[in-house]
Coordinates of C-alpha atoms and ligand atoms in Angstrom, one line a residue:
Chain Z
M1 CA 72.7 95.5 103.8
A2 CA 74.6 92.5 103.4
M3 CA 78.1 92.1 104.9
L4 CA 79.4 91.1 101.5
S5 CA 77.6 91.7 98.2
I6 CA 78.8 90.1 94.9
E7 CA 77.0 91.5 91.9
N8 CA 77.2 90.2 88.1
L9 CA 80.7 89.1 88.7
E10 CA 82.6 88.0 85.7
V11 CA 86.2 86.7 85.8
Y12 CA 88.3 85.7 82.8
Y13 CA 91.7 84.0 82.6
G14 CA 92.7 85.1 79.2
A15 CA 90.3 84.0 76.9
I16 CA 88.7 81.4 79.5
N17 CA 85.6 82.6 81.1
A18 CA 85.9 81.1 84.6
I19 CA 83.0 83.1 86.3
K20 CA 80.1 84.0 84.1
G21 CA 78.1 86.7 86.1
I22 CA 77.2 85.5 89.6
S23 CA 75.6 87.4 92.4
F24 CA 75.3 86.3 95.9
D25 CA 75.3 88.1 99.5
V26 CA 76.8 86.8 102.7
E27 CA 75.1 88.4 105.8
Q28 CA 76.9 89.1 108.9
G29 CA 77.2 86.1 111.3
E30 CA 76.3 83.3 108.7
I31 CA 78.3 80.3 107.4
I32 CA 77.8 80.4 103.7
A33 CA 78.9 77.4 101.8
L34 CA 79.9 77.4 98.1
I35 CA 79.8 73.9 96.8
G36 CA 80.5 72.5 93.2
A37 CA 82.6 70.2 91.3
N38 CA 86.3 70.5 90.5
G39 CA 86.9 73.5 88.1
A40 CA 83.6 75.0 88.8
G41 CA 85.2 78.3 89.9
K42 CA 85.1 78.3 93.6
T43 CA 88.8 79.1 94.2
T44 CA 88.5 81.7 91.4
I45 CA 85.7 83.6 93.3
L46 CA 87.5 83.6 96.5
H47 CA 90.5 84.7 94.6
T48 CA 88.5 87.5 93.0
I49 CA 87.2 88.7 96.5
T50 CA 90.7 89.2 98.0
G51 CA 92.1 90.6 95.0
L52 CA 94.5 87.9 93.9
V53 CA 92.7 87.8 90.5
G54 CA 91.0 90.7 88.6
A55 CA 87.5 90.9 87.7
K56 CA 86.3 91.8 84.1
R57 CA 82.9 92.9 85.1
G58 CA 80.7 93.2 88.3
S59 CA 81.2 94.5 91.9
I60 CA 82.2 93.0 95.2
M61 CA 80.9 95.4 98.0
F62 CA 82.4 95.0 101.3
G63 CA 82.7 97.6 104.3
G64 CA 81.3 100.3 101.8
K65 CA 84.1 99.7 99.1
D66 CA 84.1 97.8 96.0
L67 CA 86.9 95.1 96.4
T68 CA 87.3 94.8 92.6
K69 CA 88.9 98.3 92.7
T70 CA 90.9 97.8 96.0
S71 CA 94.6 96.6 96.0
A72 CA 95.0 92.9 97.5
H73 CA 97.1 94.0 100.4
K74 CA 94.6 96.6 101.6
I75 CA 91.7 94.2 102.0
V76 CA 93.1 92.3 105.2
S77 CA 93.0 95.6 107.2
M78 CA 89.3 96.1 106.2
G79 CA 88.6 92.7 108.3
M80 CA 88.7 90.2 105.5
A81 CA 90.9 87.1 106.0
H82 CA 91.4 84.2 103.7
V83 CA 92.7 80.7 104.2
P84 CA 93.8 79.9 100.7
E85 CA 93.4 76.5 98.8
G86 CA 96.4 74.2 99.6
R87 CA 97.1 76.1 102.8
R88 CA 100.1 78.1 101.5
V89 CA 101.7 78.5 104.7
F90 CA 105.4 79.9 104.5
A91 CA 107.0 76.7 104.6
Q92 CA 110.8 78.2 105.3
L93 CA 109.5 80.2 108.4
T94 CA 108.6 78.8 111.7
V95 CA 105.1 78.5 113.1
Y96 CA 105.2 81.7 115.3
E97 CA 106.6 83.7 112.3
N98 CA 103.8 82.6 110.1
L99 CA 101.3 83.5 112.7
M100 CA 102.8 87.0 113.1
L101 CA 102.8 87.5 109.3
G102 CA 99.0 87.0 109.9
A103 CA 98.9 90.1 112.2
Y104 CA 101.2 91.9 109.5
T105 CA 98.7 94.9 109.4
R106 CA 98.1 95.4 113.0
K107 CA 99.9 97.8 115.2
D108 CA 99.0 97.2 118.7
K109 CA 101.4 94.7 120.2
A110 CA 99.3 93.9 123.3
E111 CA 96.1 93.1 121.2
I112 CA 98.2 91.0 119.0
A113 CA 99.7 89.0 122.0
E114 CA 96.1 88.6 123.0
S115 CA 95.1 87.1 119.7
L116 CA 98.2 84.9 119.7
E117 CA 96.9 83.4 123.1
T118 CA 93.6 82.8 121.5
V119 CA 95.0 81.0 118.5
F120 CA 97.1 78.8 120.8
K121 CA 94.1 77.9 122.9
R122 CA 92.1 76.9 119.8
F123 CA 95.1 75.2 118.4
P124 CA 97.3 73.8 121.2
R125 CA 99.3 71.9 118.8
L126 CA 100.7 75.0 117.2
E127 CA 101.9 76.1 120.4
E128 CA 103.8 73.1 121.0
R129 CA 105.4 73.5 117.5
R130 CA 105.9 77.2 117.5
T131 CA 109.5 77.2 116.7
Q132 CA 109.3 74.5 114.4
S133 CA 109.4 75.5 110.7
A134 CA 105.8 75.4 108.9
G135 CA 107.1 73.0 105.9
T136 CA 107.8 70.1 108.4
L137 CA 104.2 70.3 109.8
S138 CA 101.6 67.6 108.8
G139 CA 99.0 68.4 106.3
G140 CA 96.4 68.9 109.2
E141 CA 98.7 70.9 111.3
Q142 CA 99.5 73.0 108.3
Q143 CA 95.7 73.7 107.9
M144 CA 95.5 74.7 111.7
L145 CA 98.3 76.9 111.1
A146 CA 96.7 78.6 108.0
M147 CA 93.4 79.2 109.9
G148 CA 95.3 80.3 112.9
R149 CA 97.4 82.7 110.6
A150 CA 94.2 84.1 109.3
L151 CA 92.5 84.6 112.6
M152 CA 95.9 86.7 113.7
S153 CA 94.2 89.6 111.5
K154 CA 91.2 89.6 113.9
P155 CA 88.9 89.3 110.7
S156 CA 85.2 89.9 110.7
I157 CA 84.9 87.4 107.7
I158 CA 87.0 84.6 106.9
L159 CA 86.9 83.1 103.5
M160 CA 88.2 79.3 103.7
D161 CA 89.0 77.2 100.4
E162 CA 88.7 73.5 101.1
P163 CA 89.8 73.3 104.6
S164 CA 89.3 69.6 104.8
M165 CA 91.1 68.7 101.7
G166 CA 93.6 65.8 102.2
L167 CA 92.9 65.3 105.8
S168 CA 91.8 62.1 107.8
P169 CA 88.2 61.8 108.8
L170 CA 89.2 62.5 112.4
Y171 CA 90.9 65.8 111.2
V172 CA 87.9 66.6 108.9
S173 CA 85.7 66.4 111.9
E174 CA 88.1 68.5 114.1
I175 CA 88.4 71.2 111.3
F176 CA 84.6 71.6 110.8
D177 CA 84.0 71.9 114.9
I178 CA 86.5 74.7 114.8
I179 CA 85.0 76.3 111.8
Q180 CA 81.7 76.3 113.9
E181 CA 83.5 77.8 116.8
I182 CA 85.0 80.5 114.9
N183 CA 81.7 81.4 113.6
K184 CA 80.1 81.2 117.1
S185 CA 82.8 83.7 118.4
G186 CA 81.6 86.1 115.9
T187 CA 83.2 85.7 112.8
T188 CA 81.4 85.3 109.4
V189 CA 82.4 82.5 107.4
L190 CA 82.4 81.9 103.5
L191 CA 83.4 78.0 103.1
V192 CA 84.3 76.4 99.8
E193 CA 84.2 72.7 100.3
Q194 CA 84.3 69.6 98.0
N195 CA 83.1 67.8 101.2
A196 CA 79.3 68.9 100.5
K197 CA 77.7 66.9 103.3
K198 CA 80.0 68.3 105.9
A199 CA 79.8 71.9 104.6
L200 CA 75.9 71.8 104.5
S201 CA 75.7 70.4 107.8
I202 CA 77.1 73.5 109.5
A203 CA 76.2 76.1 107.0
N204 CA 73.1 78.6 107.2
R205 CA 72.8 78.8 103.4
A206 CA 74.5 77.5 100.4
Y207 CA 75.1 78.4 96.7
V208 CA 75.8 75.6 94.2
L209 CA 78.1 76.5 91.5
E210 CA 78.6 74.7 88.0
T211 CA 80.9 76.0 85.5
G212 CA 81.1 79.5 86.6
K213 CA 77.3 79.8 87.2
I214 CA 75.2 79.7 90.2
V215 CA 72.7 76.7 89.6
L216 CA 71.1 76.6 93.0
S217 CA 70.8 78.5 96.4
G218 CA 68.9 78.3 99.5
D219 CA 68.9 77.2 103.1
A220 CA 71.7 74.7 103.5
K221 CA 68.7 72.1 105.0
D222 CA 66.8 72.4 102.1
L223 CA 69.7 71.9 99.8
M224 CA 70.5 68.6 101.6
N225 CA 67.4 67.1 100.8
D226 CA 67.3 68.3 97.2
D227 CA 67.4 65.4 94.8
S228 CA 69.9 66.9 92.2
V229 CA 72.1 68.2 95.0
K230 CA 71.9 64.6 96.7
K231 CA 72.8 62.9 93.4
A232 CA 75.5 65.3 92.3
Y233 CA 77.4 66.4 95.5
L234 CA 76.4 64.1 98.3
G235 CA 76.8 60.5 96.6
E236 CA 73.3 59.3 97.2
Chain E
M1 CA 154.3 82.3 105.0
M2 CA 153.8 86.0 105.2
S3 CA 153.1 86.0 101.3
F4 CA 150.4 83.5 101.9
V5 CA 148.8 85.7 104.6
S6 CA 148.9 88.4 102.4
Y7 CA 147.2 86.6 99.5
L8 CA 144.6 85.4 102.0
V9 CA 143.6 88.7 103.3
N10 CA 143.5 90.2 99.8
G11 CA 141.3 87.2 98.8
I12 CA 138.9 88.0 101.7
S13 CA 139.0 91.5 101.0
L14 CA 138.1 91.1 97.2
G15 CA 135.8 88.3 98.3
S16 CA 133.8 90.7 100.6
I17 CA 133.3 93.1 97.6
Y18 CA 132.0 90.1 95.5
A19 CA 129.6 89.2 98.4
L20 CA 128.1 92.7 98.7
I21 CA 127.2 92.4 95.0
A22 CA 126.2 88.9 95.2
L23 CA 123.8 89.8 97.8
G24 CA 121.9 92.1 95.3
Y25 CA 121.7 89.3 92.8
T26 CA 120.5 86.8 95.2
M27 CA 118.0 89.1 97.2
V28 CA 116.5 90.1 93.8
Y29 CA 116.5 86.6 92.5
G30 CA 114.7 85.3 95.5
I31 CA 112.2 88.1 95.5
A32 CA 111.5 88.9 92.1
K33 CA 112.6 85.4 90.7
M34 CA 114.8 87.1 88.0
L35 CA 118.2 87.5 87.2
N36 CA 119.0 91.2 87.1
F37 CA 122.0 91.4 84.8
A38 CA 122.1 95.1 84.9
H39 CA 123.2 94.8 88.4
G40 CA 126.8 94.9 87.5
D41 CA 126.4 98.1 85.8
I42 CA 124.9 99.7 88.8
I43 CA 128.3 99.3 90.3
M44 CA 129.9 101.2 87.5
V45 CA 127.2 104.0 87.7
G46 CA 128.1 104.2 91.7
G47 CA 131.8 104.4 90.7
F48 CA 131.2 107.1 88.2
T49 CA 128.8 109.1 90.5
V50 CA 131.4 109.1 93.3
F51 CA 134.4 109.8 90.9
T52 CA 132.4 112.8 89.6
A53 CA 131.1 114.0 93.0
M54 CA 134.9 113.6 94.4
S55 CA 136.5 115.7 91.5
T56 CA 134.1 118.6 92.5
A57 CA 136.2 120.7 94.7
W58 CA 133.5 121.3 97.5
C59 CA 132.5 117.9 98.0
P60 CA 133.9 115.9 100.9
V61 CA 134.7 112.2 100.4
W62 CA 131.8 111.4 102.8
L63 CA 129.4 113.2 100.9
S64 CA 130.4 111.8 97.7
V65 CA 130.0 108.2 99.0
V66 CA 126.4 109.3 100.2
I67 CA 125.6 110.7 96.9
G68 CA 126.8 107.5 95.1
I69 CA 124.7 105.3 97.4
V70 CA 121.6 107.6 96.8
V71 CA 121.9 107.6 93.0
C72 CA 122.3 103.9 92.8
T73 CA 119.4 103.4 95.3
V74 CA 117.2 105.6 93.0
L75 CA 118.3 104.0 89.8
G76 CA 117.8 100.4 90.8
V77 CA 114.3 101.3 91.9
V78 CA 113.6 103.2 88.6
I79 CA 115.0 100.5 86.7
E80 CA 112.7 98.0 88.3
K81 CA 109.5 100.1 88.0
V82 CA 110.2 101.0 84.3
A83 CA 111.8 97.9 82.7
Y84 CA 110.8 95.0 85.0
K85 CA 107.5 95.5 86.7
P86 CA 105.6 95.5 83.3
L87 CA 107.0 92.1 82.8
R88 CA 106.0 90.7 85.9
S89 CA 104.0 88.0 84.5
A90 CA 106.1 87.7 81.2
P91 CA 108.3 84.8 80.3
P92 CA 111.6 84.6 82.2
L93 CA 113.4 84.9 79.0
A94 CA 111.8 88.0 78.2
V95 CA 112.9 89.5 81.5
L96 CA 116.5 88.4 81.1
I97 CA 116.7 89.9 77.5
T98 CA 115.3 93.1 79.1
A99 CA 117.8 93.0 81.8
I100 CA 120.6 92.5 79.3
G101 CA 119.2 95.6 77.3
V102 CA 119.3 97.6 80.4
S103 CA 122.9 96.7 81.1
Y104 CA 123.9 97.8 77.5
L105 CA 122.0 100.9 78.0
L106 CA 123.9 102.1 81.2
Q107 CA 127.2 101.0 79.7
N108 CA 126.4 103.1 76.6
L109 CA 125.3 105.9 78.5
A110 CA 128.5 106.0 80.4
L111 CA 130.5 105.8 77.3
L112 CA 128.9 108.8 75.9
I113 CA 129.4 110.7 79.0
F114 CA 132.8 109.6 80.1
G115 CA 134.4 108.0 77.2
S116 CA 135.9 104.7 76.9
A117 CA 139.3 105.1 78.5
A118 CA 139.9 104.1 81.9
Q119 CA 140.2 106.9 84.5
N120 CA 142.1 107.1 87.9
F121 CA 139.9 106.7 90.7
T122 CA 141.2 108.5 94.0
S123 CA 140.9 106.0 96.7
I124 CA 138.5 107.3 99.5
V125 CA 141.3 106.6 102.0
A126 CA 144.0 108.0 99.8
G127 CA 147.0 109.3 101.9
M128 CA 145.9 107.1 104.8
P129 CA 148.9 104.8 106.3
P130 CA 148.3 101.0 105.9
F131 CA 146.3 99.1 108.2
L132 CA 149.3 96.8 109.3
T133 CA 152.7 96.7 108.4
V134 CA 155.0 93.8 109.7
L135 CA 158.8 94.6 109.4
D136 CA 161.4 91.7 109.7
G137 CA 162.0 90.9 113.2
Q138 CA 159.8 93.9 114.7
A139 CA 156.4 94.2 116.5
P140 CA 153.8 95.0 113.8
L141 CA 152.8 98.4 113.2
F142 CA 149.1 99.4 113.1
F143 CA 147.6 102.4 111.1
A144 CA 151.5 103.8 111.0
T145 CA 153.6 104.4 108.1
A146 CA 156.9 102.3 108.1
P147 CA 160.1 104.3 108.7
S148 CA 161.8 104.8 105.1
G149 CA 164.3 102.5 104.1
S150 CA 162.9 99.5 106.1
K151 CA 161.7 96.5 104.3
A152 CA 158.0 95.3 105.1
I153 CA 157.3 91.4 104.9
L154 CA 153.8 92.1 105.0
T155 CA 151.5 95.0 104.4
I156 CA 147.8 95.1 104.5
S157 CA 146.6 98.2 102.9
M158 CA 143.9 100.2 104.5
E159 CA 141.6 99.7 101.4
T160 CA 141.8 96.0 102.0
F161 CA 141.1 96.4 105.8
L162 CA 138.2 98.8 104.9
S163 CA 136.8 96.4 102.5
I164 CA 136.5 93.5 105.0
V165 CA 135.3 95.7 108.0
V166 CA 132.6 97.6 105.8
S167 CA 131.4 94.3 104.2
L168 CA 131.2 92.5 107.5
V169 CA 129.2 95.3 109.0
I170 CA 127.0 95.5 106.4
M171 CA 126.4 91.8 106.2
I172 CA 125.5 91.8 109.7
A173 CA 123.1 94.8 109.4
L174 CA 121.4 93.0 106.5
T175 CA 121.0 89.7 108.4
L176 CA 119.3 91.6 111.5
F177 CA 117.2 93.6 109.2
I178 CA 116.0 90.5 107.5
N179 CA 115.3 88.4 110.4
K180 CA 114.3 90.8 113.0
T181 CA 112.3 93.6 111.4
K182 CA 108.8 93.4 109.8
A183 CA 109.8 94.6 106.5
G184 CA 112.6 91.9 106.5
K185 CA 109.9 89.0 107.4
A186 CA 107.7 90.4 104.6
M187 CA 110.7 90.0 102.2
L188 CA 111.1 86.4 103.2
A189 CA 107.3 85.8 102.8
V190 CA 107.2 87.5 99.4
A191 CA 110.2 85.3 98.3
E192 CA 108.2 82.1 99.4
D193 CA 104.6 83.0 98.1
K194 CA 103.6 86.4 96.4
G195 CA 99.8 85.5 96.6
A196 CA 99.9 84.3 100.3
A197 CA 101.9 87.5 101.2
Q198 CA 99.3 89.6 99.6
L199 CA 96.7 87.7 101.7
M200 CA 98.8 88.8 104.8
G201 CA 98.5 92.4 104.0
I202 CA 102.0 92.6 102.3
N203 CA 102.4 95.2 99.6
V204 CA 104.2 93.0 97.3
N205 CA 105.3 95.9 94.6
G206 CA 106.5 97.9 97.6
T207 CA 108.7 94.7 98.8
I208 CA 110.2 94.3 95.4
S209 CA 111.0 97.9 95.1
L210 CA 112.6 97.7 98.6
T211 CA 114.7 94.8 97.6
F212 CA 116.0 96.5 94.5
A213 CA 116.7 99.6 96.7
I214 CA 119.0 97.6 99.1
G215 CA 120.7 95.5 96.3
S216 CA 121.5 98.8 94.6
A217 CA 122.8 100.5 97.7
L218 CA 124.9 97.4 98.5
A219 CA 126.2 97.7 94.8
A220 CA 127.3 101.3 95.3
A221 CA 129.1 100.4 98.6
A222 CA 130.9 97.8 96.7
S223 CA 131.8 100.2 93.9
V224 CA 133.4 102.5 96.3
L225 CA 135.5 99.8 98.0
M226 CA 136.4 98.1 94.7
C227 CA 137.4 101.3 93.0
S228 CA 139.3 102.4 96.0
S229 CA 141.3 99.0 96.1
Y230 CA 141.7 98.7 92.3
P231 CA 141.7 102.7 91.7
Q232 CA 140.5 102.8 88.1
I233 CA 137.0 103.4 86.4
S234 CA 135.6 102.9 83.0
P235 CA 132.0 102.1 81.3
Y236 CA 133.1 98.2 81.7
T237 CA 134.1 98.5 85.4
G238 CA 130.9 96.7 86.5
S239 CA 130.8 93.8 83.9
M240 CA 133.6 91.2 85.2
P241 CA 132.7 92.1 89.0
G242 CA 128.9 91.5 88.2
I243 CA 129.7 88.2 86.4
K244 CA 132.0 87.1 89.2
A245 CA 129.4 88.0 91.9
F246 CA 126.7 86.3 89.9
V247 CA 129.0 83.0 90.0
A248 CA 129.4 83.6 93.8
A249 CA 125.6 83.8 94.3
V250 CA 125.1 80.4 92.2
F251 CA 128.3 79.1 94.2
G252 CA 126.6 79.9 97.5
G253 CA 123.1 78.7 96.4
I254 CA 121.0 81.5 94.4
G255 CA 118.4 83.0 96.8
S256 CA 120.3 82.2 99.9
I257 CA 121.5 85.3 101.8
P258 CA 124.4 83.6 103.7
G259 CA 125.3 81.5 100.6
A260 CA 126.0 84.8 98.8
M261 CA 128.2 86.0 101.6
I262 CA 130.1 82.5 101.9
G263 CA 130.1 82.4 98.0
G264 CA 131.7 85.5 97.5
V265 CA 134.3 85.3 100.2
L266 CA 135.3 81.8 98.9
L267 CA 135.4 83.2 95.2
G268 CA 137.7 86.1 96.1
V269 CA 140.1 83.6 98.1
I270 CA 140.0 81.2 95.4
E271 CA 140.8 83.9 92.7
Q272 CA 143.6 85.6 94.7
L273 CA 145.3 82.3 95.6
S274 CA 145.1 80.8 92.0
K275 CA 146.5 84.3 90.9
A276 CA 149.6 83.7 93.3
Y277 CA 150.3 80.2 93.1
I278 CA 149.1 78.8 89.7
S279 CA 148.7 81.5 86.9
S280 CA 147.3 85.0 87.0
Q281 CA 146.0 84.4 83.3
L282 CA 144.3 81.3 84.3
S283 CA 142.7 82.7 87.8
D284 CA 139.3 83.2 86.1
A285 CA 139.1 79.8 84.5
I286 CA 140.0 78.3 87.7
V287 CA 137.1 80.1 89.5
F288 CA 134.8 78.9 86.8
L289 CA 136.1 75.4 87.1
V290 CA 135.5 75.5 90.7
L291 CA 132.2 76.6 90.2
I292 CA 131.4 73.8 87.9
I293 CA 132.7 71.1 90.2
V294 CA 130.5 72.6 93.1
L295 CA 127.5 72.5 91.0
V296 CA 128.1 68.8 89.8
V297 CA 128.5 67.8 93.4
R298 CA 125.8 70.2 94.8
P299 CA 123.4 71.4 92.1
T300 CA 121.7 73.8 94.5
G301 CA 124.9 75.7 95.5
I302 CA 126.6 75.5 99.0
L303 CA 123.7 76.6 101.0
G304 CA 120.9 76.2 98.4
K305 CA 117.8 74.7 99.7
K306 CA 115.8 71.9 97.8
I307 CA 112.2 73.1 97.7
N308 CA 110.1 70.4 99.4
E309 CA 106.5 71.4 99.7
K310 CA 103.8 69.4 101.4
V311 CA 100.6 69.5 99.3
Ligands
ATP1 N1 95.6 80.7 86.6 C1 94.7 80.0 85.6 N2 94.8 80.1 84.4 C2 93.8 79.6 83.4 N3 92.8 79.0 83.9 C3 92.5 78.8 85.1 C4 93.5 79.3 86.2 N4 93.1 79.1 87.3 C5 91.9 78.6 87.1 N5 91.5 78.3 85.9 C6 90.6 77.5 85.3 O1 89.4 78.2 85.8 C7 88.3 77.3 86.0 C8 87.8 77.5 87.5 O2 88.9 77.1 88.5 P1 88.8 77.0 90.1 O3 90.3 76.8 90.4 O4 88.3 78.3 90.4 O5 88.2 75.8 90.3 P2 87.6 75.3 91.6 O6 86.1 75.2 91.8 O7 88.2 75.8 92.8 O8 88.0 73.6 91.7 P3 88.7 72.7 92.5 O9 87.6 72.1 93.4 O10 89.2 71.5 91.7 O11 89.6 73.4 93.5 C9 88.9 75.8 85.7 O12 88.3 75.5 84.5 C10 90.2 76.1 85.7 O13 90.9 75.5 84.7
MG2 MG1 89.5 75.3 94.0

């Protein structure tokens, strides 16, 4: 059975039908890319999975539970973390406090300290700035903090919403390297990206979303060579 | 000189009470993004609860105070659940009108039960000697009654002293709670971004309830101190202190906890000094004038932060 399985999901904002009945699976250990133009509904899907937005119909099965019927704050401890669009770090709090909030649902102090060490090893810059308030970090550093904060919950799957948004090319490459590293260390990744080229280059499989529907899906390599994908998302 | 000290100490004492009330306004605003105009009436409910409990023969003072705090805490949480929670995503004006409605509801219930006449509240430290008495040309007396016939040039009552000490202790405890505990950190996170807080596994509804509980408990403490210092109680007891504390919260920067503390104390001092040296009728007008001047110079209040986010 798939680790995360979405069936006939429909989401509305008032009368606006943002997600029009989509189904997809994420298998353990995969990197799955979700690509699509602005307003296609990518963020809405991630928000519905982690309970920030309610679903009208359909199911989201994860860890034997339907997430559409689970309170948002109970989902993290089931092993799912979400790096939201626009990072949404707690600007008034320090880097350290942000990271500790990432471990909010965990109890074991020694294990938390271990995770903190792992995060600092992966993002040395965060350690240098641990007492700095998050609002004063650069955009790229905030992205690292948002990722580090998500990793602090020791997730088995991590959802990332446009982690490369607004970053310089050098940072973009760094972030994508890190996503691959996170995946190699055993965390499944569901990645939403505008940067389709980069996303497809690291993903196992991908889904293409257009105005709330999945219009294409398959192996990332095949999609990269697909003419319609090339034209619409790879700018070729 | 001695009279100035006396006015100043009384101002700080009154201001500490304002600060306790202002903390409730500012915490609820910071976390639920709403102005809880019924907050002042919680003070009145606290006052009447303690008043009623103390007039029951078997109930000692300390237990009356505890009952008052428990009743207010529960009331604050229930009001949030029943009246405000269903409006979580409603426009701010609807929430504000609801809060005003709750305020009138509480006042009218009190009118129904206790009538409109003010009743005499017995100070919780009634019968105790003043905290400090200074007699002309003699060493100051602490916790002692001056010999009869002597003339004190400065007296600081037990109530005044108690208000300052209790408020100080509460403020220190609250600051430690918010900055050092997990629940406190969760409050700060919810205040900044509810959605992101949920993604951390924080129970946002629970955190909002906790905020209302703390704010209402502080209001109960304030009511006991206030009714002891100004020993009267009526259904309107909460209105003016409620408004002044709201002013204090805006003064200090709404949403800022140290701001509410500083704003409250400053407000009390300004009020007492203008009563003493300018005019007791004009003192409220002067308080509001100072608020307007502060807001013109610093629109976010003394400690209010400008929100600057990187996108
Ligand atoms: N809170 C909301 N209220 C009403 N409509 C919304 C809301 N959030 C999103 N929408 C609408 O839902 C649709 C999907 O939005 P969504 O944010 O999921 O797109 P996206 O694929 O993430 O786009 P982008 O790449 O620009 O981030 C859009 O048409 C958007 O206008
Ligand atoms: Mg989006």
